[in-house]
Amino acid sequence: MSLTAQSKISTWEGKIRVRFESREKGLADQHHRSLEPAYVLTIHNSQGSEFDFVIIRIVSTHDFMLQRNLLYSAVTTGKKKVNFVGQLKAVQSGIRSTRRFF
């Protein structure tokens, strides 16, 4: 699970809630034990790692970095479930992009 600085984890009566800017989402009880918060973990830093559940925040602000191979790296870190949070347009742009910077 990757959280940005704009995210906040809170607990109330044993329930875990994650707040993403203006939206709040609860985490199902069966996932509590597998929760491994990774604050500001980049896709590059997560390469070679595996997590049961991954949340990827993706926005057009970082459009110049979004590439198909980078999204592939992000998605393959998830073993059971991967969720994208952000802008569909940014995901689509990243999938279409095959440019390389090196």
PDB file of N, CA and C in Angstrom, residues 25-88:
ATOM      1  N   LYS A  25     -11.998   6.098   2.788  1.00  0.00           N
ATOM      2  CA  LYS A  25     -12.337   4.712   2.457  1.00  0.00           C
ATOM      3  C   LYS A  25     -11.948   3.813   3.619  1.00  0.00           C
ATOM      4  N   GLY A  26     -12.808   2.862   3.943  1.00  0.00           N
ATOM      5  CA  GLY A  26     -12.518   1.902   5.004  1.00  0.00           C
ATOM      6  C   GLY A  26     -11.794   0.687   4.453  1.00  0.00           C
ATOM      7  N   LEU A  27     -11.003   0.056   5.297  1.00  0.00           N
ATOM      8  CA  LEU A  27     -10.282  -1.148   4.906  1.00  0.00           C
ATOM      9  C   LEU A  27     -10.961  -2.346   5.560  1.00  0.00           C
ATOM     10  N   ALA A  28     -11.273  -3.353   4.775  1.00  0.00           N
ATOM     11  CA  ALA A  28     -11.962  -4.539   5.292  1.00  0.00           C
ATOM     12  C   ALA A  28     -11.125  -5.221   6.371  1.00  0.00           C
ATOM     13  N   ASP A  29     -11.804  -5.751   7.381  1.00  0.00           N
ATOM     14  CA  ASP A  29     -11.127  -6.379   8.523  1.00  0.00           C
ATOM     15  C   ASP A  29     -10.129  -7.460   8.118  1.00  0.00           C
ATOM     16  N   GLN A  30     -10.453  -8.252   7.111  1.00  0.00           N
ATOM     17  CA  GLN A  30      -9.567  -9.354   6.740  1.00  0.00           C
ATOM     18  C   GLN A  30      -8.237  -8.872   6.161  1.00  0.00           C
ATOM     19  N   HIS A  31      -8.134  -7.590   5.811  1.00  0.00           N
ATOM     20  CA  HIS A  31      -6.897  -7.062   5.239  1.00  0.00           C
ATOM     21  C   HIS A  31      -5.994  -6.399   6.273  1.00  0.00           C
ATOM     22  N   HIS A  32      -6.445  -6.251   7.496  1.00  0.00           N
ATOM     23  CA  HIS A  32      -5.665  -5.542   8.516  1.00  0.00           C
ATOM     24  C   HIS A  32      -4.287  -6.152   8.738  1.00  0.00           C
ATOM     25  N   ARG A  33      -4.205  -7.472   8.813  1.00  0.00           N
ATOM     26  CA  ARG A  33      -2.918  -8.116   9.092  1.00  0.00           C
ATOM     27  C   ARG A  33      -1.933  -7.990   7.944  1.00  0.00           C
ATOM     28  N   SER A  34      -2.423  -7.834   6.736  1.00  0.00           N
ATOM     29  CA  SER A  34      -1.521  -7.738   5.587  1.00  0.00           C
ATOM     30  C   SER A  34      -1.167  -6.294   5.242  1.00  0.00           C
ATOM     31  N   LEU A  35      -1.626  -5.356   6.044  1.00  0.00           N
ATOM     32  CA  LEU A  35      -1.356  -3.941   5.778  1.00  0.00           C
ATOM     33  C   LEU A  35       0.098  -3.612   6.089  1.00  0.00           C
ATOM     34  N   GLU A  36       0.795  -3.093   5.085  1.00  0.00           N
ATOM     35  CA  GLU A  36       2.172  -2.651   5.243  1.00  0.00           C
ATOM     36  C   GLU A  36       2.263  -1.230   4.696  1.00  0.00           C
ATOM     37  N   PRO A  37       2.018  -0.214   5.525  1.00  0.00           N
ATOM     38  CA  PRO A  37       2.093   1.153   5.008  1.00  0.00           C
ATOM     39  C   PRO A  37       3.486   1.456   4.458  1.00  0.00           C
ATOM     40  N   ALA A  38       3.531   2.056   3.308  1.00  0.00           N
ATOM     41  CA  ALA A  38       4.796   2.445   2.677  1.00  0.00           C
ATOM     42  C   ALA A  38       4.659   3.910   2.303  1.00  0.00           C
ATOM     43  N   TYR A  39       4.977   4.774   3.206  1.00  0.00           N
ATOM     44  CA  TYR A  39       4.774   6.195   2.993  1.00  0.00           C
ATOM     45  C   TYR A  39       5.690   6.720   1.902  1.00  0.00           C
ATOM     46  N   VAL A  40       5.096   7.281   0.875  1.00  0.00           N
ATOM     47  CA  VAL A  40       5.788   7.892  -0.249  1.00  0.00           C
ATOM     48  C   VAL A  40       6.781   6.914  -0.886  1.00  0.00           C
ATOM     49  N   LEU A  41       6.348   5.709  -1.084  1.00  0.00           N
ATOM     50  CA  LEU A  41       7.151   4.711  -1.776  1.00  0.00           C
ATOM     51  C   LEU A  41       6.937   4.917  -3.266  1.00  0.00           C
ATOM     52  N   THR A  42       8.016   5.162  -3.984  1.00  0.00           N
ATOM     53  CA  THR A  42       7.889   5.380  -5.425  1.00  0.00           C
ATOM     54  C   THR A  42       7.839   4.043  -6.153  1.00  0.00           C
ATOM     55  N   ILE A  43       7.391   4.097  -7.379  1.00  0.00           N
ATOM     56  CA  ILE A  43       7.369   2.892  -8.200  1.00  0.00           C
ATOM     57  C   ILE A  43       8.790   2.371  -8.378  1.00  0.00           C
ATOM     58  N   HIS A  44       9.737   3.284  -8.596  1.00  0.00           N
ATOM     59  CA  HIS A  44      11.128   2.870  -8.772  1.00  0.00           C
ATOM     60  C   HIS A  44      11.656   2.156  -7.529  1.00  0.00           C
ATOM     61  N   ASN A  45      11.334   2.683  -6.347  1.00  0.00           N
ATOM     62  CA  ASN A  45      11.806   2.064  -5.104  1.00  0.00           C
ATOM     63  C   ASN A  45      11.127   0.733  -4.821  1.00  0.00           C
ATOM     64  N   SER A  46       9.944   0.525  -5.376  1.00  0.00           N
ATOM     65  CA  SER A  46       9.213  -0.714  -5.101  1.00  0.00           C
ATOM     66  C   SER A  46       9.591  -1.846  -6.051  1.00  0.00           C
ATOM     67  N   GLN A  47      10.385  -1.565  -7.075  1.00  0.00           N
ATOM     68  CA  GLN A  47      10.751  -2.606  -8.038  1.00  0.00           C
ATOM     69  C   GLN A  47      11.442  -3.762  -7.325  1.00  0.00           C
ATOM     70  N   GLY A  48      11.014  -4.964  -7.633  1.00  0.00           N
ATOM     71  CA  GLY A  48      11.561  -6.153  -7.000  1.00  0.00           C
ATOM     72  C   GLY A  48      10.809  -6.559  -5.749  1.00  0.00           C
ATOM     73  N   SER A  49       9.916  -5.710  -5.266  1.00  0.00           N
ATOM     74  CA  SER A  49       9.124  -6.014  -4.074  1.00  0.00           C
ATOM     75  C   SER A  49       7.757  -6.543  -4.485  1.00  0.00           C
ATOM     76  N   GLU A  50       7.108  -7.225  -3.558  1.00  0.00           N
ATOM     77  CA  GLU A  50       5.744  -7.688  -3.779  1.00  0.00           C
ATOM     78  C   GLU A  50       4.906  -7.375  -2.557  1.00  0.00           C
ATOM     79  N   PHE A  51       3.667  -6.974  -2.802  1.00  0.00           N
ATOM     80  CA  PHE A  51       2.713  -6.664  -1.744  1.00  0.00           C
ATOM     81  C   PHE A  51       1.393  -7.318  -2.116  1.00  0.00           C
ATOM     82  N   ASP A  52       0.640  -7.782  -1.125  1.00  0.00           N
ATOM     83  CA  ASP A  52      -0.659  -8.386  -1.423  1.00  0.00           C
ATOM     84  C   ASP A  52      -1.607  -7.383  -2.065  1.00  0.00           C
ATOM     85  N   PHE A  53      -1.676  -6.182  -1.499  1.00  0.00           N
ATOM     86  CA  PHE A  53      -2.597  -5.155  -1.980  1.00  0.00           C
ATOM     87  C   PHE A  53      -1.827  -3.871  -2.237  1.00  0.00           C
ATOM     88  N   VAL A  54      -2.045  -3.276  -3.401  1.00  0.00           N
ATOM     89  CA  VAL A  54      -1.325  -2.066  -3.793  1.00  0.00           C
ATOM     90  C   VAL A  54      -2.328  -1.005  -4.228  1.00  0.00           C
ATOM     91  N   ILE A  55      -2.116   0.217  -3.761  1.00  0.00           N
ATOM     92  CA  ILE A  55      -2.895   1.364  -4.216  1.00  0.00           C
ATOM     93  C   ILE A  55      -1.920   2.312  -4.896  1.00  0.00           C
ATOM     94  N   ILE A  56      -2.184   2.626  -6.152  1.00  0.00           N
ATOM     95  CA  ILE A  56      -1.301   3.492  -6.928  1.00  0.00           C
ATOM     96  C   ILE A  56      -2.026   4.798  -7.195  1.00  0.00           C
ATOM     97  N   ARG A  57      -1.466   5.889  -6.709  1.00  0.00           N
ATOM     98  CA  ARG A  57      -2.042   7.213  -6.960  1.00  0.00           C
ATOM     99  C   ARG A  57      -1.399   7.751  -8.230  1.00  0.00           C
ATOM    100  N   ILE A  58      -2.225   8.099  -9.204  1.00  0.00           N
ATOM    101  CA  ILE A  58      -1.705   8.538 -10.489  1.00  0.00           C
ATOM    102  C   ILE A  58      -2.494   9.751 -10.969  1.00  0.00           C
ATOM    103  N   VAL A  59      -1.765  10.825 -11.287  1.00  0.00           N
ATOM    104  CA  VAL A  59      -2.386  12.071 -11.738  1.00  0.00           C
ATOM    105  C   VAL A  59      -1.632  12.620 -12.943  1.00  0.00           C
ATOM    106  N   SER A  60      -2.299  13.456 -13.715  1.00  0.00           N
ATOM    107  CA  SER A  60      -1.711  14.028 -14.926  1.00  0.00           C
ATOM    108  C   SER A  60      -0.553  14.976 -14.651  1.00  0.00           C
ATOM    109  N   THR A  61      -0.441  15.459 -13.425  1.00  0.00           N
ATOM    110  CA  THR A  61       0.652  16.367 -13.075  1.00  0.00           C
ATOM    111  C   THR A  61       2.002  15.737 -13.390  1.00  0.00           C
ATOM    112  N   HIS A  62       2.097  14.425 -13.251  1.00  0.00           N
ATOM    113  CA  HIS A  62       3.347  13.715 -13.505  1.00  0.00           C
ATOM    114  C   HIS A  62       3.335  13.022 -14.865  1.00  0.00           C
ATOM    115  N   ASP A  63       2.579  13.567 -15.793  1.00  0.00           N
ATOM    116  CA  ASP A  63       2.377  12.964 -17.107  1.00  0.00           C
ATOM    117  C   ASP A  63       3.687  12.705 -17.845  1.00  0.00           C
ATOM    118  N   PHE A  64       4.662  13.588 -17.690  1.00  0.00           N
ATOM    119  CA  PHE A  64       5.925  13.438 -18.417  1.00  0.00           C
ATOM    120  C   PHE A  64       6.690  12.178 -17.988  1.00  0.00           C
ATOM    121  N   MET A  65       6.417  11.666 -16.792  1.00  0.00           N
ATOM    122  CA  MET A  65       7.102  10.463 -16.304  1.00  0.00           C
ATOM    123  C   MET A  65       6.321   9.187 -16.592  1.00  0.00           C
ATOM    124  N   LEU A  66       5.048   9.315 -16.893  1.00  0.00           N
ATOM    125  CA  LEU A  66       4.203   8.128 -17.057  1.00  0.00           C
ATOM    126  C   LEU A  66       4.517   7.410 -18.360  1.00  0.00           C
ATOM    127  N   GLN A  67       4.916   6.164 -18.227  1.00  0.00           N
ATOM    128  CA  GLN A  67       5.244   5.333 -19.371  1.00  0.00           C
ATOM    129  C   GLN A  67       4.662   3.950 -19.143  1.00  0.00           C
ATOM    130  N   ARG A  68       4.422   3.248 -20.217  1.00  0.00           N
ATOM    131  CA  ARG A  68       3.841   1.912 -20.116  1.00  0.00           C
ATOM    132  C   ARG A  68       4.685   0.995 -19.225  1.00  0.00           C
ATOM    133  N   ASN A  69       6.019   1.012 -19.408  1.00  0.00           N
ATOM    134  CA  ASN A  69       6.859   0.109 -18.615  1.00  0.00           C
ATOM    135  C   ASN A  69       6.860   0.483 -17.131  1.00  0.00           C
ATOM    136  N   LEU A  70       6.692   1.764 -16.800  1.00  0.00           N
ATOM    137  CA  LEU A  70       6.625   2.182 -15.400  1.00  0.00           C
ATOM    138  C   LEU A  70       5.319   1.695 -14.762  1.00  0.00           C
ATOM    139  N   LEU A  71       4.216   1.821 -15.494  1.00  0.00           N
ATOM    140  CA  LEU A  71       2.936   1.315 -14.988  1.00  0.00           C
ATOM    141  C   LEU A  71       2.975  -0.203 -14.826  1.00  0.00           C
ATOM    142  N   TYR A  72       3.635  -0.880 -15.757  1.00  0.00           N
ATOM    143  CA  TYR A  72       3.782  -2.335 -15.650  1.00  0.00           C
ATOM    144  C   TYR A  72       4.530  -2.695 -14.364  1.00  0.00           C
ATOM    145  N   SER A  73       5.605  -1.966 -14.080  1.00  0.00           N
ATOM    146  CA  SER A  73       6.367  -2.200 -12.846  1.00  0.00           C
ATOM    147  C   SER A  73       5.495  -1.996 -11.618  1.00  0.00           C
ATOM    148  N   ALA A  74       4.666  -0.964 -11.639  1.00  0.00           N
ATOM    149  CA  ALA A  74       3.792  -0.677 -10.501  1.00  0.00           C
ATOM    150  C   ALA A  74       2.763  -1.786 -10.304  1.00  0.00           C
ATOM    151  N   VAL A  75       2.135  -2.193 -11.385  1.00  0.00           N
ATOM    152  CA  VAL A  75       1.075  -3.199 -11.302  1.00  0.00           C
ATOM    153  C   VAL A  75       1.623  -4.556 -10.868  1.00  0.00           C
ATOM    154  N   THR A  76       2.813  -4.914 -11.313  1.00  0.00           N
ATOM    155  CA  THR A  76       3.354  -6.235 -10.989  1.00  0.00           C
ATOM    156  C   THR A  76       3.880  -6.340  -9.563  1.00  0.00           C
ATOM    157  N   THR A  77       3.859  -5.259  -8.786  1.00  0.00           N
ATOM    158  CA  THR A  77       4.216  -5.369  -7.366  1.00  0.00           C
ATOM    159  C   THR A  77       3.053  -5.944  -6.565  1.00  0.00           C
ATOM    160  N   GLY A  78       1.853  -5.885  -7.114  1.00  0.00           N
ATOM    161  CA  GLY A  78       0.667  -6.395  -6.413  1.00  0.00           C
ATOM    162  C   GLY A  78       0.437  -7.869  -6.692  1.00  0.00           C
ATOM    163  N   LYS A  79       0.296  -8.666  -5.635  1.00  0.00           N
ATOM    164  CA  LYS A  79       0.077 -10.106  -5.797  1.00  0.00           C
ATOM    165  C   LYS A  79      -1.402 -10.458  -5.867  1.00  0.00           C
ATOM    166  N   LYS A  80      -2.249  -9.770  -5.082  1.00  0.00           N
ATOM    167  CA  LYS A  80      -3.673 -10.108  -5.035  1.00  0.00           C
ATOM    168  C   LYS A  80      -4.555  -9.048  -5.673  1.00  0.00           C
ATOM    169  N   LYS A  81      -4.298  -7.779  -5.364  1.00  0.00           N
ATOM    170  CA  LYS A  81      -5.176  -6.728  -5.875  1.00  0.00           C
ATOM    171  C   LYS A  81      -4.401  -5.425  -6.025  1.00  0.00           C
ATOM    172  N   VAL A  82      -4.645  -4.734  -7.138  1.00  0.00           N
ATOM    173  CA  VAL A  82      -4.035  -3.431  -7.410  1.00  0.00           C
ATOM    174  C   VAL A  82      -5.150  -2.453  -7.744  1.00  0.00           C
ATOM    175  N   ASN A  83      -5.153  -1.303  -7.087  1.00  0.00           N
ATOM    176  CA  ASN A  83      -6.135  -0.251  -7.362  1.00  0.00           C
ATOM    177  C   ASN A  83      -5.417   1.011  -7.792  1.00  0.00           C
ATOM    178  N   PHE A  84      -5.941   1.646  -8.826  1.00  0.00           N
ATOM    179  CA  PHE A  84      -5.469   2.966  -9.217  1.00  0.00           C
ATOM    180  C   PHE A  84      -6.403   3.992  -8.604  1.00  0.00           C
ATOM    181  N   VAL A  85      -5.845   5.028  -8.007  1.00  0.00           N
ATOM    182  CA  VAL A  85      -6.613   6.139  -7.457  1.00  0.00           C
ATOM    183  C   VAL A  85      -6.100   7.389  -8.155  1.00  0.00           C
ATOM    184  N   GLY A  86      -6.979   8.142  -8.768  1.00  0.00           N
ATOM    185  CA  GLY A  86      -6.535   9.358  -9.445  1.00  0.00           C
ATOM    186  C   GLY A  86      -7.329   9.611 -10.703  1.00  0.00           C
ATOM    187  N   GLN A  87      -6.610   9.904 -11.772  1.00  0.00           N
ATOM    188  CA  GLN A  87      -7.246  10.315 -13.019  1.00  0.00           C
ATOM    189  C   GLN A  87      -7.117   9.233 -14.088  1.00  0.00           C
ATOM    190  N   LEU A  88      -8.252   8.802 -14.620  1.00  0.00           N
ATOM    191  CA  LEU A  88      -8.269   7.804 -15.683  1.00  0.00           C
ATOM    192  C   LEU A  88      -7.447   8.286 -16.879  1.00  0.00           C
TER     193      LEU A  88
END
